[in-house]
Every structure is written in structure tokens, then in C-alpha cells.
Short mmCIF file of C-alpha atoms in Angstrom, two decimals:
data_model
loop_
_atom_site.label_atom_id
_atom_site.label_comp_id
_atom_site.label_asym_id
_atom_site.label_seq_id
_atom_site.Cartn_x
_atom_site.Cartn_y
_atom_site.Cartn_z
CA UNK P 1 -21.52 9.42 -16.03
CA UNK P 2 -18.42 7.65 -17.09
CA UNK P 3 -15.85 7.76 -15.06
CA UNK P 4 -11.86 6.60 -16.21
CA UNK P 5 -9.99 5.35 -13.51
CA UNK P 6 -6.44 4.48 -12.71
CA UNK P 7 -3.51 3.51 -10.15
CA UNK P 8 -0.19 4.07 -9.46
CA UNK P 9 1.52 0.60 -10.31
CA UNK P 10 3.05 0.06 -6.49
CA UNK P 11 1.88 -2.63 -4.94
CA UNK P 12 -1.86 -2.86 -3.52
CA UNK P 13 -1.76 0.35 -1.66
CA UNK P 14 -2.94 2.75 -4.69
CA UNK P 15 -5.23 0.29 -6.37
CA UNK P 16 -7.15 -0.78 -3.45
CA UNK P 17 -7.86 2.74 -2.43
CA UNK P 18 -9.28 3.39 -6.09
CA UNK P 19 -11.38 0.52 -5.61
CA UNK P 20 -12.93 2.12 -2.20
CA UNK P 21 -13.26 5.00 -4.24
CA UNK P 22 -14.89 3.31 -7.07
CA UNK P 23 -17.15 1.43 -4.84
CA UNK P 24 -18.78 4.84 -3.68
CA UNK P 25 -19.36 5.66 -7.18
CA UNK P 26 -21.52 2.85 -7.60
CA UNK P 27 -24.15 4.54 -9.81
CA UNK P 28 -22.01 5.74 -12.15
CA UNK P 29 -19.96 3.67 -15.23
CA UNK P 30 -16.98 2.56 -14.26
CA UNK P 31 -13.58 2.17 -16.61
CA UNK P 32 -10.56 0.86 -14.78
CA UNK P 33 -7.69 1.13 -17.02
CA UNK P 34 -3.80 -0.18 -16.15
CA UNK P 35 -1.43 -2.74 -16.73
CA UNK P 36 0.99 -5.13 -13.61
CA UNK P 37 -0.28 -5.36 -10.30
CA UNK P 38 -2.73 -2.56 -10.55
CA UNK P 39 -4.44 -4.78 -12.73
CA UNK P 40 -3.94 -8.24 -10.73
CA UNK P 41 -5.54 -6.56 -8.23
CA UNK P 42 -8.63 -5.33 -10.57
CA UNK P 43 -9.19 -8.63 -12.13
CA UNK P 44 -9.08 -9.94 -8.37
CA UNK P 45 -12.07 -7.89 -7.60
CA UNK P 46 -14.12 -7.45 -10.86
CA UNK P 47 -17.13 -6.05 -8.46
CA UNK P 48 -15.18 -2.94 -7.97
CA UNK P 49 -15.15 -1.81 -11.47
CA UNK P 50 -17.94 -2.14 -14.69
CA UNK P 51 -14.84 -2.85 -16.83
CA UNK P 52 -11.01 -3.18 -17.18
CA UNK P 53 -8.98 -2.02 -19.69
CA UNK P 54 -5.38 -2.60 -20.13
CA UNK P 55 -2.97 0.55 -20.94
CA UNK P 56 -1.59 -0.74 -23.97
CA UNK P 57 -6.00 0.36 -25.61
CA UNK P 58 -6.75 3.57 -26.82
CA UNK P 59 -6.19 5.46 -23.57
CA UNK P 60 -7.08 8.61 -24.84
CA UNK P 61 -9.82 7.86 -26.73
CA UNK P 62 -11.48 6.14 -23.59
CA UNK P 63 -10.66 9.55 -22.30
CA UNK P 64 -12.21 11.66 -25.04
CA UNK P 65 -15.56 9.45 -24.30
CA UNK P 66 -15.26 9.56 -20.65
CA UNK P 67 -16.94 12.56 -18.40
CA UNK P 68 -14.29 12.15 -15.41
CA UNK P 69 -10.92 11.10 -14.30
CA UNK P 70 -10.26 9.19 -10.83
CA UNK P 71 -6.64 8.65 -10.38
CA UNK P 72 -4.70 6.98 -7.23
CA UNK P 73 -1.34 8.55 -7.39
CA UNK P 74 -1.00 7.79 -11.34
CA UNK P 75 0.58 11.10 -12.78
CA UNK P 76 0.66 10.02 -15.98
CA UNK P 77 -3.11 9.15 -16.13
CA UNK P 78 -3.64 12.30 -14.04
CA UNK P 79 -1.82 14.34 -17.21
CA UNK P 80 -3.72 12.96 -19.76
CA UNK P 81 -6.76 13.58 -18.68
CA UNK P 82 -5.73 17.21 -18.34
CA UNK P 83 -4.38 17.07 -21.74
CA UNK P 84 -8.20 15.76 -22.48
CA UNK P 85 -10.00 18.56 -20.49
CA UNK P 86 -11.63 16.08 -18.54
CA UNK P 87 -11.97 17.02 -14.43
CA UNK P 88 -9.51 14.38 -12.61
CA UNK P 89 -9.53 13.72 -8.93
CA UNK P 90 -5.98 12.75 -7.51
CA UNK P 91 -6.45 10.31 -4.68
CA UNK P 92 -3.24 9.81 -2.51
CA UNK P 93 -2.52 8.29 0.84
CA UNK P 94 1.22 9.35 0.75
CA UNK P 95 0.68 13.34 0.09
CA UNK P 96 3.46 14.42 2.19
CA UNK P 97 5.83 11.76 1.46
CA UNK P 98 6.73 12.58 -2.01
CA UNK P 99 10.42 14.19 -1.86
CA UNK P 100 10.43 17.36 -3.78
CA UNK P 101 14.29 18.25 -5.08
CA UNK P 102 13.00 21.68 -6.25
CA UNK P 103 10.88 24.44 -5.18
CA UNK P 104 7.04 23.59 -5.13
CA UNK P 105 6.41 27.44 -6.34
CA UNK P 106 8.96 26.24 -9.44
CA UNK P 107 6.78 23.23 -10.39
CA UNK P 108 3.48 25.13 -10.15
CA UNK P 109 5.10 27.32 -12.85
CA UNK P 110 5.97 24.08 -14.69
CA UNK P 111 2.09 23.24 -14.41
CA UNK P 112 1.35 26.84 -15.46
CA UNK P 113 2.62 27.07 -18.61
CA UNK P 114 1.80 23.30 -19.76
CA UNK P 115 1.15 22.70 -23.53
CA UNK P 116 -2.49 20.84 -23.75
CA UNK P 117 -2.17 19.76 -27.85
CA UNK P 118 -1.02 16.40 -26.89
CA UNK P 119 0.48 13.87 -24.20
CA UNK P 120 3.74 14.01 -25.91
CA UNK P 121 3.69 17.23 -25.43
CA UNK P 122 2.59 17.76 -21.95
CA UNK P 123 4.83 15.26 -20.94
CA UNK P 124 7.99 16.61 -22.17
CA UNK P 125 7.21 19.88 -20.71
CA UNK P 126 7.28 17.77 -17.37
CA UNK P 127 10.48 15.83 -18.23
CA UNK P 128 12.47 17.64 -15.53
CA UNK P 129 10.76 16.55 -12.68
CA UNK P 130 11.44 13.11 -10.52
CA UNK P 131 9.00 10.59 -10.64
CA UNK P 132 8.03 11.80 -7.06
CA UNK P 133 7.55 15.02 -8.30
CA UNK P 134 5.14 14.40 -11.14
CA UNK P 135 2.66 13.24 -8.66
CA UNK P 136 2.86 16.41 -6.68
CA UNK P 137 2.56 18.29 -10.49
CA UNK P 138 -0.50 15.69 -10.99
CA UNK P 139 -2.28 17.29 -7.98
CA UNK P 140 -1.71 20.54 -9.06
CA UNK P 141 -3.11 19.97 -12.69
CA UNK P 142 -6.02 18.24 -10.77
CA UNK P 143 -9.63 19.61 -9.99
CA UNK P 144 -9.79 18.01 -6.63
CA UNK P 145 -7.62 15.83 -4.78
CA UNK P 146 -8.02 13.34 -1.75
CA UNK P 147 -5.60 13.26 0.25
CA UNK P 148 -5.08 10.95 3.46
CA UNK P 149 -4.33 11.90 6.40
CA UNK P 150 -0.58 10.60 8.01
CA UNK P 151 1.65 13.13 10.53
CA UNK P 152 3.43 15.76 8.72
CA UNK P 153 0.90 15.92 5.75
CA UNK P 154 -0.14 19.43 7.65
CA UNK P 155 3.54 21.22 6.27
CA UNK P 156 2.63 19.75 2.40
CA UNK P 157 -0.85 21.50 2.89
CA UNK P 158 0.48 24.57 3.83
CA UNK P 159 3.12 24.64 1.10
CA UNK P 160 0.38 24.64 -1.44
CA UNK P 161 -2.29 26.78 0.67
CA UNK P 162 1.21 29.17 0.31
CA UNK P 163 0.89 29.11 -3.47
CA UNK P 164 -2.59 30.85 -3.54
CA UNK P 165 -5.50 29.76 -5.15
CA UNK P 166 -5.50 26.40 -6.61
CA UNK P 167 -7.30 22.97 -7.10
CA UNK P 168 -9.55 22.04 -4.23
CA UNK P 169 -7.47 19.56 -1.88
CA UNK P 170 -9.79 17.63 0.49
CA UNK P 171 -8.29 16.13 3.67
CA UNK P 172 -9.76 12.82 4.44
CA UNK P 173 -9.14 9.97 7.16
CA UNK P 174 -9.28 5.90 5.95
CA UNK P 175 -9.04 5.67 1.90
CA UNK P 176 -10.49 2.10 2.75
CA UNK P 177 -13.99 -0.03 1.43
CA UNK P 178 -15.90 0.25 4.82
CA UNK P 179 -18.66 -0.83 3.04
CA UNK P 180 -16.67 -4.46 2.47
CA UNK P 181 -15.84 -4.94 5.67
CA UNK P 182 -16.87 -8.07 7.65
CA UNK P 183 -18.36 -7.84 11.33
CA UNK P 184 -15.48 -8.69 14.14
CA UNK P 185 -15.62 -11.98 15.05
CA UNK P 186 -17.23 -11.12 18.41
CA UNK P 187 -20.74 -10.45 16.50
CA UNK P 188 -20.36 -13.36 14.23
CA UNK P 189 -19.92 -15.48 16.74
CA UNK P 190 -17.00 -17.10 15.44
CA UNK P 191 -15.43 -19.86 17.45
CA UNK P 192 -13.14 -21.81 15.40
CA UNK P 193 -10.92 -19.65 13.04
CA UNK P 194 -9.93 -21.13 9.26
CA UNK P 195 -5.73 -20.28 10.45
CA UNK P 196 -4.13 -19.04 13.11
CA UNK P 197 -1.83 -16.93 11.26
CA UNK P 198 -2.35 -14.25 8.78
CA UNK P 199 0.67 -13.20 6.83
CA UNK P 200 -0.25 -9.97 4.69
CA UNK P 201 2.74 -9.57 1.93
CA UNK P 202 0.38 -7.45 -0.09
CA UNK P 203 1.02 -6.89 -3.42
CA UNK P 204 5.23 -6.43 -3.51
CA UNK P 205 5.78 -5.57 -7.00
CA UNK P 206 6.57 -1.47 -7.70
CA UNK P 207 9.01 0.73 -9.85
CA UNK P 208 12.11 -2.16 -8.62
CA UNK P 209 10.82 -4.63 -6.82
CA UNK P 210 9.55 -7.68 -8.97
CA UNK P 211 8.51 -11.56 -8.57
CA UNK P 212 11.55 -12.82 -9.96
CA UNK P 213 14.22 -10.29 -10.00
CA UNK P 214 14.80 -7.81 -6.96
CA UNK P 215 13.30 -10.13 -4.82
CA UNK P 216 15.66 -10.61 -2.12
CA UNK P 217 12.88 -9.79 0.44
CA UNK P 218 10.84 -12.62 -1.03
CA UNK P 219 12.91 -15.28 -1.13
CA UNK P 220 14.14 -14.21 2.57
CA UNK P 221 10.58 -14.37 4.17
CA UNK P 222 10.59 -17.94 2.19
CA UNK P 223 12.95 -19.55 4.43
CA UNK P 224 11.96 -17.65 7.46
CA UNK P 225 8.32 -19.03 7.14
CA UNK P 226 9.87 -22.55 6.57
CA UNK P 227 11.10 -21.73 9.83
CA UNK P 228 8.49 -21.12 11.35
CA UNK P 229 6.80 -24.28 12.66
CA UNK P 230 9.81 -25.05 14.12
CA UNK P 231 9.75 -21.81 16.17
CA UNK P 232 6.24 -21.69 16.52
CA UNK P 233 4.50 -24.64 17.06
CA UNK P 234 1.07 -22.95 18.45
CA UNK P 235 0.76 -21.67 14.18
CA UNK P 236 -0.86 -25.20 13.13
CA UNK P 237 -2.44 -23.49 10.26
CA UNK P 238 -0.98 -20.40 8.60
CA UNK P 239 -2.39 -18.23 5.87
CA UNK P 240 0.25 -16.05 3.02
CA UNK P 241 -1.68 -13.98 1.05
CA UNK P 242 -0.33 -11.14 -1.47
CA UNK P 243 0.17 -10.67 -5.12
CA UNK P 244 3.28 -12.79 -4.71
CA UNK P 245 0.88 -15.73 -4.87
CA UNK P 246 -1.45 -14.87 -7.97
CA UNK P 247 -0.46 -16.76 -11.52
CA UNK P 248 -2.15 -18.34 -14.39
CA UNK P 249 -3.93 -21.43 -13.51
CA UNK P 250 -3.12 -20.87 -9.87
CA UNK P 251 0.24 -21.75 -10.21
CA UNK P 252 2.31 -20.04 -7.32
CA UNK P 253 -1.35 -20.93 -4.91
CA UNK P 254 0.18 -24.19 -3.04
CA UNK P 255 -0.24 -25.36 0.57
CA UNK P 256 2.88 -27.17 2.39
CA UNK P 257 2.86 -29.32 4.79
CA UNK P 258 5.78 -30.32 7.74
CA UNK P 259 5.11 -31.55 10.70
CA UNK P 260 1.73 -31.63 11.11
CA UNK P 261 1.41 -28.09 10.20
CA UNK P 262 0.24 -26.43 7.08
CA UNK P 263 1.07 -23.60 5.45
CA UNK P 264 -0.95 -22.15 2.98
CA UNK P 265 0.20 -19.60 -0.05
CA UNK P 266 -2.90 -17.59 -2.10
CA UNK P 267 -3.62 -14.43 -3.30
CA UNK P 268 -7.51 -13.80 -2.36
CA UNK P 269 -10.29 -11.20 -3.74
CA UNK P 270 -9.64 -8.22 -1.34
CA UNK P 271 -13.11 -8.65 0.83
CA UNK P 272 -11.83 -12.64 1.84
CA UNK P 273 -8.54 -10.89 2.51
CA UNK P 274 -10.48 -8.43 5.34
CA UNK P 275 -12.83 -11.23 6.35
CA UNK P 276 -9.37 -13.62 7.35
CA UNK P 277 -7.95 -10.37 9.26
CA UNK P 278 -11.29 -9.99 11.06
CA UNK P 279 -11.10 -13.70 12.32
CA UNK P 280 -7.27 -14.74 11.99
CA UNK P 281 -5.98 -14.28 16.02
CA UNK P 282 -2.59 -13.52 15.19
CA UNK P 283 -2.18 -10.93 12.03
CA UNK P 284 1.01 -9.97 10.15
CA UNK P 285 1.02 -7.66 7.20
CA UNK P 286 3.66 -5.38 5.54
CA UNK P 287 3.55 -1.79 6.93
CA UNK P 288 1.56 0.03 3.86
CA UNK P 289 -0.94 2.36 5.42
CA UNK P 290 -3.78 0.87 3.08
CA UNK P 291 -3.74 -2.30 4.90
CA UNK P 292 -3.22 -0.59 8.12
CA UNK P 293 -6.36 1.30 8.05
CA UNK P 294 -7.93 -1.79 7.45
CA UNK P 295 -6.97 -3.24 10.63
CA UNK P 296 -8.00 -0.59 11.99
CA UNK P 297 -11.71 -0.27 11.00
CA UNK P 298 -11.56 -4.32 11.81
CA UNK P 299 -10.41 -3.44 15.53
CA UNK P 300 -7.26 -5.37 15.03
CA UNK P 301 -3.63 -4.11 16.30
CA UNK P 302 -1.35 -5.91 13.64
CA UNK P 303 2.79 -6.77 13.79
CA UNK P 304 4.66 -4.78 11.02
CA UNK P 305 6.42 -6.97 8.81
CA UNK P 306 9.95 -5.66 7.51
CA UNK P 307 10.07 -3.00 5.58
CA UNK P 308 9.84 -3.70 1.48
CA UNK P 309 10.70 -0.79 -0.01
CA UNK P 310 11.65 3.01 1.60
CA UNK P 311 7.88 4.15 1.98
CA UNK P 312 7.65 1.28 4.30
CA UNK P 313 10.28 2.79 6.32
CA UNK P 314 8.98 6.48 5.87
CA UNK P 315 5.88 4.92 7.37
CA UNK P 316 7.42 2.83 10.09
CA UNK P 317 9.14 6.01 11.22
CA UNK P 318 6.69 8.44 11.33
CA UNK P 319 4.95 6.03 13.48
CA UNK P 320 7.82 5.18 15.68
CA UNK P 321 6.19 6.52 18.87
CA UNK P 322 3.37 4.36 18.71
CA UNK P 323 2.85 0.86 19.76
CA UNK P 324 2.53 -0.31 16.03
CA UNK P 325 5.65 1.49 15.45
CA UNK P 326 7.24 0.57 18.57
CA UNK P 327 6.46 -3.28 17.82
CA UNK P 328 7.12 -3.10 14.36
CA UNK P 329 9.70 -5.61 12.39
CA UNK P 330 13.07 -3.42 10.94
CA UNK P 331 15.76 -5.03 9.10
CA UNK P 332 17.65 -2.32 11.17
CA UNK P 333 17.22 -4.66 13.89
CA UNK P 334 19.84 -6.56 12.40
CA UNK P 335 21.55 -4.51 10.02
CA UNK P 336 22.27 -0.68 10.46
CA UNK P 337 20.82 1.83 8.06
CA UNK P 338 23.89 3.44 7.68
CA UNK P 339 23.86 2.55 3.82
CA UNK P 340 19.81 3.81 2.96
CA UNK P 341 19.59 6.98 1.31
CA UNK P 342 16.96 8.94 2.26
CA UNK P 343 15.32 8.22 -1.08
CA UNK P 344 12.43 6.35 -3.07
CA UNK P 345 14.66 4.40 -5.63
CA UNK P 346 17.95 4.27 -4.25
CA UNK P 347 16.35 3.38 -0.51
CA UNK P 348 14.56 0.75 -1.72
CA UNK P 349 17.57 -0.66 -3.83
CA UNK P 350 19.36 -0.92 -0.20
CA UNK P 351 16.89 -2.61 1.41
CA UNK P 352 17.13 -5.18 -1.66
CA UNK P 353 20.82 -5.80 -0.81
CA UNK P 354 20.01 -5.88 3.20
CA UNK P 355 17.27 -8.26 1.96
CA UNK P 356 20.08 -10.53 0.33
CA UNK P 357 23.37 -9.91 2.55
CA UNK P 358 20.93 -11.63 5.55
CA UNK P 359 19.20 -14.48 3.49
CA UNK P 360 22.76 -15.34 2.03
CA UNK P 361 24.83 -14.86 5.59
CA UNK P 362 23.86 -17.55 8.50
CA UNK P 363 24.85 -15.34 10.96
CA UNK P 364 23.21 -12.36 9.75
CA UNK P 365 20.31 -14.93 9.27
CA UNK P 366 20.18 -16.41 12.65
CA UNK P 367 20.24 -12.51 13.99
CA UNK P 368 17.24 -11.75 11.82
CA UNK P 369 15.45 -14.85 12.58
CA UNK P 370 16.08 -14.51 16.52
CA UNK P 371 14.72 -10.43 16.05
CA UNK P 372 11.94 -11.60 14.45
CA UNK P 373 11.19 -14.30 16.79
CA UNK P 374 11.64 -11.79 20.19
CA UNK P 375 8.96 -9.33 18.16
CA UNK P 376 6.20 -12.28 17.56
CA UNK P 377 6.81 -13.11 21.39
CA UNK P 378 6.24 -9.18 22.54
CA UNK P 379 3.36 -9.11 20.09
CA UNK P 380 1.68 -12.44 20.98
CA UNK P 381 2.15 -11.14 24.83
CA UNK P 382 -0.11 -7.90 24.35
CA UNK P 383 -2.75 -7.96 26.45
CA UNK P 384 -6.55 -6.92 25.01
CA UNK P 385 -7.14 -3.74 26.08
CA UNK P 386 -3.18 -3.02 25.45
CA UNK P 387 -4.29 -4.18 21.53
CA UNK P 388 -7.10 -1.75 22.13
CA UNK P 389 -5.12 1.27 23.13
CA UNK P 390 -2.97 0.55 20.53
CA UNK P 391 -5.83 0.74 18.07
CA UNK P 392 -7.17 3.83 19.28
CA UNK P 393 -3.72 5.36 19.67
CA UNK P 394 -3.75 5.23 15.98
CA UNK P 395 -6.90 6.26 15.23
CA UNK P 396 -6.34 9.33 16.90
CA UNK P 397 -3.39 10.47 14.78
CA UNK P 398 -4.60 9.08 11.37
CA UNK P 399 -7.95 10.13 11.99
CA UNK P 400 -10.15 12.68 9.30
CA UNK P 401 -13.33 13.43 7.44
CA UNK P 402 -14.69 10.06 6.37
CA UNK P 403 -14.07 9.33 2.72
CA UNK P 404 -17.24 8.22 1.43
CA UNK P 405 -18.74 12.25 2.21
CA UNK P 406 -15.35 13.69 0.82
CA UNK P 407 -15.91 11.78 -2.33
CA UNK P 408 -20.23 12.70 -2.10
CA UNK P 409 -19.62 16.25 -1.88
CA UNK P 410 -16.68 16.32 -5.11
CA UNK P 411 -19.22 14.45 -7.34
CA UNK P 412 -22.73 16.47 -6.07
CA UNK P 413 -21.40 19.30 -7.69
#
């Protein structure tokens, strides 16, 4: 069977759950197709995929030749496979996130009555709808979809168990590669970790947010991390890693040195990624629940970085109560959220300017870099078995059917 498959271009999140996905799928021909950091990401990790298209080939012919459609939260990949009559699974880990500004019952209809002579077509019919909710009309179009479990998701299931009958929607825990995940450094035997820091920016870029432009946050957690040996002289050897630090020839890889200390910047094939979080002792990623679960399954409890972009804070949030949550890095630390809209776009466009007022201001600076420096000392003070709790804590509310027999049981059939 071949089997089209496609991510939502937002950072790492989407694209490394479609390679966990793809992974299971093993048997079967493989066709990733996309374009930005979806694509970094693919060419990163070649052994997820047989091959790797770019958008800008003959889309739908790949799609006329293909038997089925795997996409992670790409509507518009999602829609023309419908458009092809080919089945499409719709694999999300942010199901009850998206913001709906009009009745689901109102874009079922939409869905309903959705010409299938052309993408043009179909997609014009869908022109009303946000961004947001094209994903939500995506999994309604769909044959199956995946969903991950996060609190709240149960009200989003309901809505659409409310609508009647309908595409099968599975409810699954960790949309992560078990399979690629090392042994904890306890069964290794490990003695002598590579760093002693692990800084997880993962892969940034989305619908705003870019290398060079909107890239406040960026250039901030530049000069904080130059900062850095000087505040913490126990991190002799600290690891970046995210799509940040991925160009031709290797260009924005570098290592810098001051003081005696190193730092080093690289974006790394996803499986060296998990084997550094397995053995790193100290681990600091951005709050995306893809690299979450990852800690998880790798028994590690890691600090939340500040939030990127407004899914990042949806996430922080809805976690508040826990000891991740509770631990977690907020620019609200410093500045007030008074001035976030409770939205995708426009929230993330305020964290952008949050990102800059405190990289540009010295006292908003020395705030930030004092917040940060109290929530490295509460983290670095956890005990073991409080790491442990906090681990299992989480577990327990993100918890669900294990992928890989979700994604058995969709394709026995």
C-alpha cells in the first residue's frame, strides 16, 4: 500500500508525530510530502519515510496513485485527499485546542455539502472558516482520526459524538516513536554524560514565527544563554538543539566557548535528540506536548521553557496544577498578560512583542533573567522521587490507548 503523508507546518510537534505514525507503518510505502520545517524535520530523519516530496510536485497526482492519506493536523492535505476519494487519517495532538468562532453543527453542514470536482473548488467552499477551523472541518471530512489525549479534549468529543454519526475518532495517549527510544541511563550504565544541559528549542518556525523575522524569542534566549555560564557555572557543557540550528553546510551548527565552558548549537536527527534527553541530567525544552511525552516515556521531569507562541501557553495552562506546570518558565513572570488575546495569531503576535520589549529593556531583562534563574534553582532542587511523582502525575492525566494498536486496528481493516 502507498500511503501519502503530510504535516501541519508548526514547528516539530505535527511532523514528529507523523513520523511515529509512519514508523508503525513500516511495511507499507511511504510518501512524505511538504515544504519549511515539516520538511527540515523529514530530511533530518530520512528512516522515517521511503521518500520526500516537496509541495510545490504534482500533489494530486501522487494522490491519484496513492491508496491512503496520513495527515498531522494539515487541512489542506486532509481536503485533497477527500477531493481524491482516497481514506485520510487526521492525526492531532491539539484536538480540543482549536478555537471554533462558529457553531460545530454549522461547519459539519459546510463539510456536507462540499463540491469534490476539484481542490479549487473544495477549498473555496471552505473559505469562511479560520485556519483553526479547517482542521476541525479536516477531521470531519476524515475516515478516522487520532486524536491525543490533553484535559478538556472530553467536551470536543462530545461536541461531535452530539452531531450523530460520523468519521471514526480514536482517542489515543503518547503520539510519540516508542520504538526509537533509548534505554534510561540507569540500564546503560552511563556514567559520564556528553553535556550537562539540554536545551530543547524544537523546531520554532509556524504560521508567524520565523528564523529571521518574528524572532524576538530567539534572539532573547541568545543573550540569556550567553548568560548563562556566568549564572551557572555547574553547566560546563551545554547542548541547543532545534530547527533554529539546521542550515546548508551546517552553517548556524557552531560551538562557543567562554570561560572554560562550551556551549554547543545543532539541530540533531530526532532519535540523538531522545538519546541526549535520556542521559543529559538537567533538561530544558519548550512546552509542546510532543516533546513532553517524550520525556515522559524517557522517565524524565523537564523545566518548561517560555512560552513561543499561544499553544504554548494553552498548554502551560491547562497544566498549571501540576508540577510541570507549576515549575514551568512564563514571560508572565515578568510581564503581565494583560495584552494576549485569547487567540492563535494575534496571541502569538503578543508574545513576539513581550519577546522584544524584555530583550530590548535592561530592566525588564534583568527581571526575566533573575525569574528564570529562581526557576532553574527550584528545578535543579527537586528531589528524585519528587521528579518521579511529577512524572507519574502526568502520566495519569495524559494517559490513553497506546498509539501503535490505535493505528493497527485503523489499517487491519
Amino acid at each position: 500500500m502507498r500511503i501519502v503523508m503530510g504535516a501541519q507546518n508548526c514547528g516539530f510537534g505535527p511532523v514528529s508525530e507523523l513520523a511515529a505514525v509512519s514508523r508503525l507503518l513500516a511495511g507499507h510505502e511511504r510518501v512524505f510530502v511538504g515544504d519549511g520545517v515539516a520538511a527540515s524535520f523529514a530530511r533530518a530523519n530520512p528512516d522515517a519515510f521511503d521518500d520526500i516530496r516537496p509541495v510545490s510536485g504534482a500533489v494530486d497526482a501522487l494522490l491519484e496513485a496513492g491508496d491512503h492519506v496520513v495527515s498531522a493536523m494539515d487541512a489542506d492535505l486532509a481536503l485533497r485527499a477527500v477531493v481524491a476519494r482516497r481514506p485520510v487519517v487526521m492525526v492531532d495532538s491539539l484536538f480540543g485546542f482549536w478555537q471554533l468562532r462558529r457553531p460545530l453543527a454549522r461547519i459539519r453542514d459546510l463539510c456536507e455539502g462540499l463540491p469534490r470536482s476539484g481542490f479549487a473548488a473544495a477549498d473555496a467552499h471552505l473559505r469562511e472558516l479560520s485556519p483553526h477551523e479547517r482542521v476541525v472541518a479536516a477531521h470531519l471530512l476524515a475516515t478516522d482520526s487520532v486524536v491525543q489525549n490533553f484535559p478538556g479534549i472530553g467536551a470536543r468529543l462530545a461536541e461531535f459524538a452530539a452531531l450523530g454519526p460520523g468519521p471514526a475518532v480514536h482517542l489515543t495517549g503518547a503520539i510519540i516513536d516508542h520504538t526509537g527510544l533509548p534505554d534510561a541511563p540507569s540500564t546503560t550504565g552511563t556514567t559520564s554524560p556528553e553535556y550537562d544541559l539540554l536545551v530543547n528549542v524544537g523546531g520554532f518556525r509556524n504560521f508567524l514565527l520565523d528564523f529571521e523575522s518574528n524572532n524576538d524569542y530567539l534572539l532573547l534566549l541568545g543573550r540569556l544563554l550567553e548568560d548563562l555560564p556566568r549564572d551557572w557555572p555547574r553547566f560546563r557543557h551545554v547542548l541547543v538543539c532545534g530547527g533554529p540550528f539546521a542550515g546548508r553546510a551546517g552553517e548556524r551548527e557552531r560551538t562557543v566557548s567562554s570561560a572554560g565552558r562550551e556551549t554547543t548549537f545543532r539541530c540533531l536527527p530526532q532519535h540523538e535528540v531522545l538519546r541526549q534527553a535520556a542521559n543529559t541530567p538537567a533538561y530544558l525544552m519548550a512546552p509542546g506536548l510532543t516533546a513532553l511525552h517524550e520525556a515522559l516515556a524517557l522517565d524524565r521531569l523537564p523545566l518548561a521553557l517560555h512560552e513561543q507562541h499561544y499553544a504554548h501557553v494553552f498548554t502551560v495552562r491547562r497544566l498549571g496544577g501540576t508540577l510541570f506546570g507549576r515549575t514551568a518558565n512564563r514571560f508572565s513572570d515578568v510581564v503581565p498578560y494583560d495584552d494576549v488575546p485569547e487567540e492563535d495569531f494575534a496571541g502569538t503576535a503578543a508574545l513576539v512583542r513581550i519577546a522584544g520589549r524584555i530583550r530590548t529593556d535592561e530592566g525588564l531583562y534583568a527581571a526575566f533573567r533573575r525569574s528564570f534563574n529562581e526557576r532553574v534553582e527550584r528545578y535543579l532542587s527537586l528531589t528524585s522521587a519528587r521528579r518521579r511523582d511529577g512524572v507519574r502525575e502526568l502520566r495519569e492525566i495524559l494517559g490513553g490507548e497506546p498509539v501503535a494498536s490505535v493505528v493497527a486496528r485503523i489499517f487491519a481493516r
